[in-house]
PDB file of C-alpha atoms in Angstrom:
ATOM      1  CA  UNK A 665     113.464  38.159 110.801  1.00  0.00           C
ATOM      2  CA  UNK A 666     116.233  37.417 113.426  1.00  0.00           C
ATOM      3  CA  UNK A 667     118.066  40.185 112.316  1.00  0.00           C
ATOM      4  CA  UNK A 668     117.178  42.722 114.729  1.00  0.00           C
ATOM      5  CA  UNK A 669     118.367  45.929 112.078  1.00  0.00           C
ATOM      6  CA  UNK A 670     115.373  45.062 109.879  1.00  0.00           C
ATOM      7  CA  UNK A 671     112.028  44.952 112.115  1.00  0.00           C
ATOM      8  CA  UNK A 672     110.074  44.474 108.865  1.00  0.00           C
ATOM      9  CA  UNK A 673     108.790  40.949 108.210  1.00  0.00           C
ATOM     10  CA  UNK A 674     109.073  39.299 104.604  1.00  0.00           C
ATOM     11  CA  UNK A 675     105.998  37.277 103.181  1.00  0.00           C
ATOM     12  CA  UNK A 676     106.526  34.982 100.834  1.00  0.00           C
ATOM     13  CA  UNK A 677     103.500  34.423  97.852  1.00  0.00           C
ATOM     14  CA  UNK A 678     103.275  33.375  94.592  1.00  0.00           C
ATOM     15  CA  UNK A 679     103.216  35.675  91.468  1.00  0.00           C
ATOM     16  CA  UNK A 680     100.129  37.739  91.316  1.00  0.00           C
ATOM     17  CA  UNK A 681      99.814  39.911  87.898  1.00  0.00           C
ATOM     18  CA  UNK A 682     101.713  42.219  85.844  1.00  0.00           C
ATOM     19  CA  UNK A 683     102.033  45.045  88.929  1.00  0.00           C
ATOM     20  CA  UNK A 684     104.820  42.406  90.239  1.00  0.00           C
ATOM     21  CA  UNK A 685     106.515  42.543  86.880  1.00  0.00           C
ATOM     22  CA  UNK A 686     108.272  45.756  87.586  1.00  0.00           C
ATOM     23  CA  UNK A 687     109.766  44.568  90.993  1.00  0.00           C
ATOM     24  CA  UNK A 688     111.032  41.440  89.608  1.00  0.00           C
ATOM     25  CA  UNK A 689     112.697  43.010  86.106  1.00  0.00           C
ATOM     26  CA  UNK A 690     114.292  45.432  88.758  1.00  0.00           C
ATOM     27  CA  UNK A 691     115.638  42.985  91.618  1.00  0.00           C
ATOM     28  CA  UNK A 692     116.822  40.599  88.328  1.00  0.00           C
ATOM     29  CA  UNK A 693     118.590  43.373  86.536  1.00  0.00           C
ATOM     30  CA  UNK A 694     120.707  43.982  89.699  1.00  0.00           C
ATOM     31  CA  UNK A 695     121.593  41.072  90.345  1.00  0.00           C
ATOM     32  CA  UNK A 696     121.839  38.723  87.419  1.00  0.00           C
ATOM     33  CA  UNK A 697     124.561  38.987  84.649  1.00  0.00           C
ATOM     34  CA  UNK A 698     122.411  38.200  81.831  1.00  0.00           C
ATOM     35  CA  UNK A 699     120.125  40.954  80.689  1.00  0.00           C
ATOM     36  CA  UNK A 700     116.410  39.910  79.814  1.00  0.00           C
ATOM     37  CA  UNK A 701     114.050  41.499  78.198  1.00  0.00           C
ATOM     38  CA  UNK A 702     110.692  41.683  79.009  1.00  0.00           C
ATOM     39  CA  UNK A 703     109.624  39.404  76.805  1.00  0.00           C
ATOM     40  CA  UNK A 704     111.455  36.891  78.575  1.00  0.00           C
ATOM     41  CA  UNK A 705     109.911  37.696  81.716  1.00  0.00           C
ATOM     42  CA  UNK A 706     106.476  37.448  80.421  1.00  0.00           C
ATOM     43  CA  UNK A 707     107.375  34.316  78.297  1.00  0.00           C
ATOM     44  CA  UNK A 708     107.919  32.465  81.595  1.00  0.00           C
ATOM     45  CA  UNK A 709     105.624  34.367  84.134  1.00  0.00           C
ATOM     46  CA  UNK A 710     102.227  34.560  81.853  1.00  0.00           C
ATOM     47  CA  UNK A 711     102.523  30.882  81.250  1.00  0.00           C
ATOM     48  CA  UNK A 712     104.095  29.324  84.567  1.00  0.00           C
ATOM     49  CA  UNK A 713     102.190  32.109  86.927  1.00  0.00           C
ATOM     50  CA  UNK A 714     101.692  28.959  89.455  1.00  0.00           C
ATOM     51  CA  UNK A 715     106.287  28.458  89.695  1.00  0.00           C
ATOM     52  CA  UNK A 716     106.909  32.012  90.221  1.00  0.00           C
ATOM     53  CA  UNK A 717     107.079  33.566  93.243  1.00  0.00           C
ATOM     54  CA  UNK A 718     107.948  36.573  95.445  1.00  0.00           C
ATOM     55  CA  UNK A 719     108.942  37.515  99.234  1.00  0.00           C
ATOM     56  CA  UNK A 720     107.607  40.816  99.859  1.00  0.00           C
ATOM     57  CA  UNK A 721     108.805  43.408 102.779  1.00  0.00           C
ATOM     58  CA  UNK A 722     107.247  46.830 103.367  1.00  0.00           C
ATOM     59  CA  UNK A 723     105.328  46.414 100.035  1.00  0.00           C
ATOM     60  CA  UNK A 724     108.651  46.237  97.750  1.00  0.00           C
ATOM     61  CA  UNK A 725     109.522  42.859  96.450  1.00  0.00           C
ATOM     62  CA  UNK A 726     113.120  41.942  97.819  1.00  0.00           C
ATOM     63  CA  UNK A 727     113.296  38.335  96.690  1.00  0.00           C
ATOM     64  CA  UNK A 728     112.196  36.086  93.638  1.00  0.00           C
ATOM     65  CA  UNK A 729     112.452  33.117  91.415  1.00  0.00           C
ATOM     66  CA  UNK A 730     110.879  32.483  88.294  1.00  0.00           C
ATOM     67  CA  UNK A 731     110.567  28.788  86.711  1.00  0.00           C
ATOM     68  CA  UNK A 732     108.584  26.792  83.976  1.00  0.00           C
ATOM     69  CA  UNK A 733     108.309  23.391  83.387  1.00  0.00           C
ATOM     70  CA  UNK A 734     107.640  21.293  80.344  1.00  0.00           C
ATOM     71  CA  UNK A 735     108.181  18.213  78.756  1.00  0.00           C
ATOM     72  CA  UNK A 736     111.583  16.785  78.063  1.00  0.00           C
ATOM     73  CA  UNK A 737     112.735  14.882  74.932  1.00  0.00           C
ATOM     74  CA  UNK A 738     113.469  11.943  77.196  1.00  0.00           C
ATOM     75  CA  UNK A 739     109.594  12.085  78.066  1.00  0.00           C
ATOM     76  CA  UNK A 740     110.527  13.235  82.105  1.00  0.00           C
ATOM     77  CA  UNK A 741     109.080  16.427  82.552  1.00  0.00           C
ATOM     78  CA  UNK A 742     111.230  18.914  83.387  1.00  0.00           C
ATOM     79  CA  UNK A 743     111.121  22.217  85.864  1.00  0.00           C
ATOM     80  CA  UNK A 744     113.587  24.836  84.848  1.00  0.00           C
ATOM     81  CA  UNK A 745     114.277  27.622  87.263  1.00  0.00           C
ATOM     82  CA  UNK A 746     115.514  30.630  85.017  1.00  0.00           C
ATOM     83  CA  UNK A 747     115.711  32.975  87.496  1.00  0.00           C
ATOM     84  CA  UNK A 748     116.402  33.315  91.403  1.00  0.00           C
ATOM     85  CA  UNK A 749     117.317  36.499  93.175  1.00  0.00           C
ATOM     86  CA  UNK A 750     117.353  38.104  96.697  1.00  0.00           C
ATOM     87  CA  UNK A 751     118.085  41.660  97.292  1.00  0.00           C
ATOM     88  CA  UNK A 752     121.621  41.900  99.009  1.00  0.00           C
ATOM     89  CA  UNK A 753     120.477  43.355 102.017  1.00  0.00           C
ATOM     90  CA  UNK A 754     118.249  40.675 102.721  1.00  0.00           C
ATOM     91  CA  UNK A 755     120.685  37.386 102.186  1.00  0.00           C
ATOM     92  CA  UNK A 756     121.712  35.441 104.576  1.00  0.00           C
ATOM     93  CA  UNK A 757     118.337  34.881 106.481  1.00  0.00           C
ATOM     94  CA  UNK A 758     117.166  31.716 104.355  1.00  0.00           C
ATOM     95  CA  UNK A 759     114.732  33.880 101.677  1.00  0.00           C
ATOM     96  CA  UNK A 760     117.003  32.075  98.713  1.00  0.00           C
ATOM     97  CA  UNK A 761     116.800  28.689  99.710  1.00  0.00           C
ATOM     98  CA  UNK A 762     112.675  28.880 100.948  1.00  0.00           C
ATOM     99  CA  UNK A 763     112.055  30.536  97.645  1.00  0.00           C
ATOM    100  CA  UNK A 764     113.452  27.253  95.475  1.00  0.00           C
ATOM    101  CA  UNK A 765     111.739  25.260  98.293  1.00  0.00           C
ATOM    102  CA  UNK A 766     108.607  26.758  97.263  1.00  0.00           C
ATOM    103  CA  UNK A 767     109.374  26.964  93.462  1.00  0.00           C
ATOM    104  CA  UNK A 768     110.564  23.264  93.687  1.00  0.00           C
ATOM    105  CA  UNK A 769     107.721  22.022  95.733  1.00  0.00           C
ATOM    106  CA  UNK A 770     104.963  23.466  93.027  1.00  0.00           C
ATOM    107  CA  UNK A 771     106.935  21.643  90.000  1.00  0.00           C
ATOM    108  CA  UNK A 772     106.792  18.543  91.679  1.00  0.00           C
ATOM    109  CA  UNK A 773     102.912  18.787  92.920  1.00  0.00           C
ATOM    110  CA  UNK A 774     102.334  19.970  89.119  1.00  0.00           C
ATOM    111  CA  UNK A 775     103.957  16.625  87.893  1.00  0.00           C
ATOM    112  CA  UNK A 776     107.750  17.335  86.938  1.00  0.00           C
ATOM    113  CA  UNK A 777     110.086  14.437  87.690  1.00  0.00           C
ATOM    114  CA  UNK A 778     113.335  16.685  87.728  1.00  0.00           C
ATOM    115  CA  UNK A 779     114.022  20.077  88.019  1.00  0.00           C
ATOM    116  CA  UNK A 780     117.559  21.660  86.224  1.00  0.00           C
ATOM    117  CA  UNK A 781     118.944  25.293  86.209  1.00  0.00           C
ATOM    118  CA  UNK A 782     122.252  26.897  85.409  1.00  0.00           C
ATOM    119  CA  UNK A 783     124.186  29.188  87.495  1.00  0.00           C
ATOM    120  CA  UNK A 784     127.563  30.601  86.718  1.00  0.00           C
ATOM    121  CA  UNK A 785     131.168  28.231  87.920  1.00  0.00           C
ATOM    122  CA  UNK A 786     132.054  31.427  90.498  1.00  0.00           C
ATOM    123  CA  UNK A 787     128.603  32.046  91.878  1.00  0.00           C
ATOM    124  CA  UNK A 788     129.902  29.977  94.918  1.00  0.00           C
ATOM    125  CA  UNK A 789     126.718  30.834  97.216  1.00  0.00           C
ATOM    126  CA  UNK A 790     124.400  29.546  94.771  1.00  0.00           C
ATOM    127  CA  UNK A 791     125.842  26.704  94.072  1.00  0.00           C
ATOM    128  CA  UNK A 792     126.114  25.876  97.264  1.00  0.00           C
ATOM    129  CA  UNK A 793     122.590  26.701  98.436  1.00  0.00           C
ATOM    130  CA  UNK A 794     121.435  24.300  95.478  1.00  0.00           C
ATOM    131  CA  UNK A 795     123.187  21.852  96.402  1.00  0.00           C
ATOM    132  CA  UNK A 796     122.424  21.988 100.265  1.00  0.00           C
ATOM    133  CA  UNK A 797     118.779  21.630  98.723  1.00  0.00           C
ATOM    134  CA  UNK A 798     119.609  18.058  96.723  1.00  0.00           C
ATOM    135  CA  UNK A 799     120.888  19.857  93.611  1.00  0.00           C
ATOM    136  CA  UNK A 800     123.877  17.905  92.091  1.00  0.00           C
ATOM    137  CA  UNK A 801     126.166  19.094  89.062  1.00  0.00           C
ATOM    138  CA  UNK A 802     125.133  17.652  85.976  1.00  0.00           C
ATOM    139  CA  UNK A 803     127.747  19.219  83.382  1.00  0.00           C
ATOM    140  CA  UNK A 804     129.986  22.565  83.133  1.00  0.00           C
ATOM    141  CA  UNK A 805     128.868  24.712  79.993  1.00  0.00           C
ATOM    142  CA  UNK A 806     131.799  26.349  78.446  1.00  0.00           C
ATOM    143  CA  UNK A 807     131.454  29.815  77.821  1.00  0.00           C
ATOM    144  CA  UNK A 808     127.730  29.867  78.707  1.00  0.00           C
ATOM    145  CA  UNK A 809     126.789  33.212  79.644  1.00  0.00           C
ATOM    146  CA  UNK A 810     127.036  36.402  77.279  1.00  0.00           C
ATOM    147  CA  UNK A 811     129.969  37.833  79.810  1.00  0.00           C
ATOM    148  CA  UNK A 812     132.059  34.852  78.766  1.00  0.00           C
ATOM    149  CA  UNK A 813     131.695  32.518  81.829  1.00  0.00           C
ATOM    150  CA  UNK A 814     130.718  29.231  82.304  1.00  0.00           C
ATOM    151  CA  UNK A 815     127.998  27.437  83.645  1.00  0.00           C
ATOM    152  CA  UNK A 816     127.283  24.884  85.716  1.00  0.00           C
ATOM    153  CA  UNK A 817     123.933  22.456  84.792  1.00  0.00           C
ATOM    154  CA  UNK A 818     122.553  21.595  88.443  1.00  0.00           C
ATOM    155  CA  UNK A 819     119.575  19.194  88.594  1.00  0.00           C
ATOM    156  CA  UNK A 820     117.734  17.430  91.193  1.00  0.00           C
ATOM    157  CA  UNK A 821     115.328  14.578  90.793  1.00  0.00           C
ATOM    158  CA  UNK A 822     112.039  13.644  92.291  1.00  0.00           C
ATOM    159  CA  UNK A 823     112.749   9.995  93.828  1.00  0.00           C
ATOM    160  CA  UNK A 824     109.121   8.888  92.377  1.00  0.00           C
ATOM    161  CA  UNK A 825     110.478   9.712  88.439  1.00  0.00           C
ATOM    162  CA  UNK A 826     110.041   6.431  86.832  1.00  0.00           C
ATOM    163  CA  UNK A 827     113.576   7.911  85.077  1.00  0.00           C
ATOM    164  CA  UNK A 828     115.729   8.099  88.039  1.00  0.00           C
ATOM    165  CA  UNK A 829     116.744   4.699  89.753  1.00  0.00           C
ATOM    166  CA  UNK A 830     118.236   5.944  92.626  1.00  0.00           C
ATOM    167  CA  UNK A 831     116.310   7.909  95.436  1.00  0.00           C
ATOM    168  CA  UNK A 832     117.307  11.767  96.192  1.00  0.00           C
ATOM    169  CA  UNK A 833     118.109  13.083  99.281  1.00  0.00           C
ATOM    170  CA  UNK A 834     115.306  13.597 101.715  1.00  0.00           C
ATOM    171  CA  UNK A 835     115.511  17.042 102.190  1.00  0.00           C
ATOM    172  CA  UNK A 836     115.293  17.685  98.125  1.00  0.00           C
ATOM    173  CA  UNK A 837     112.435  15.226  97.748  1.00  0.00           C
ATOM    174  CA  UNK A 838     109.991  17.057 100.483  1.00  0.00           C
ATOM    175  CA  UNK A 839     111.166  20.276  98.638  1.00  0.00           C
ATOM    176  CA  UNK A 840     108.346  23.223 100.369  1.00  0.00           C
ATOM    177  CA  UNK A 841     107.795  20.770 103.106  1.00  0.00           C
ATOM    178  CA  UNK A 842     110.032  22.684 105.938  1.00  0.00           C
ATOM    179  CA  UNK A 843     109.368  25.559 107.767  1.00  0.00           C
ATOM    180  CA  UNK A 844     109.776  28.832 106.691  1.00  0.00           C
ATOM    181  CA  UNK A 845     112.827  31.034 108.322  1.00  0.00           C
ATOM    182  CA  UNK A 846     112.051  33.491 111.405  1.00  0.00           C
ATOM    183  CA  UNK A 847     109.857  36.114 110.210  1.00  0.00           C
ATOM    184  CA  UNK A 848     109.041  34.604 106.770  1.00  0.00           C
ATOM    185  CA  UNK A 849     105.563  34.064 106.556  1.00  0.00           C
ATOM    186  CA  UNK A 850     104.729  31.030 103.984  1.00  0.00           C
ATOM    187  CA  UNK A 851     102.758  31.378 100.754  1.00  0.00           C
ATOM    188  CA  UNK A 852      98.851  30.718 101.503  1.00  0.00           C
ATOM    189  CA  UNK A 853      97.733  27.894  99.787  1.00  0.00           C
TER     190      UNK A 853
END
């Protein structure tokens, strides 16, 4: 990492088995406002194992995101990303923004033409590392999350989604086709 504090490296990899669940309920519950249980976490990791994944330092898992995908009723398939979070002392060093890379790169390989999320109106840093990554706002959900505030839809499209006429930014459409930050190691294949 370049931050010289932290001589650990991360390593990002993709979801392994249930001995990650524990990590990621933990890192979620800290940092999300919505509380899930863990039904929701195995709804979406069990079936989508291949969109979730992890960065990992000293054997303690200090970053995630969780997605699905599935078929929309406008007949574009559709990657969801339901959860994203990075332990506080590790933001800032591009762990976030790799993750959705990664997560965004494996919907498209598996065949999605968009992918959508929400995040809340005054979550300012994720909204704008999704949209430094091709994500635009879609629509503002009123009253969306159980604490009372709204939502913002965010969605980026695949510029070969017979859907979408116009082409997305380059950086969103080679999604997981960068380099990984200083001292992130990349998923293996």
């Amino acid at each position: 990492m370049a931050d010289d504090s932290m001589a650990s490296a991360v390593d990002l990899r993709a979801y392994r088995d249930e001995t990650d669940l524990e990590g990621i309920m933990t890192l979620i519950a800290a940092d999300l406002s919505e509380p899930y249980s863990i039904f929701t976490y195995r709804y979406f990791i069990h079936q989508w194992p291949s969109l979730s994944f992890v960065a990992m330092s000293n054997g303690s898992i200090i970053g995630t995101i969780v997605c699905k995908m599935d078929e929309h009723k406008t007949g574009a398939m559709r990657g969801y990303v339901a959860m994203l979070a990075v332990d506080k002392t590790f933001r800032k060093r591009g762990i976030g923004k790799w993750l959705v890379r990664e997560a965004t790169r494996a919907m498209r390989d598996a065949g999605c033409d968009e992918v959508v999320l929400e995040t809340e109106v005054t979550n300012l840093g994720a909204i704008a590392l999704y949209e430094s990554l091709g994500f635009v706002r879609d629509k503002r959900l009123q009253k969306y999350y159980l604490n009372g505030n709204d939502a913002f839809r965010l969605k980026l499209w695949f510029s070969r989604s017979p859907h979408v006429a116009e082409v997305v930014p380059a950086d969103a459409a080679a999604a997981g086709t960068a380099e990984a930050p200083a001292g992130v190691a990349s998923p293996a294949p």
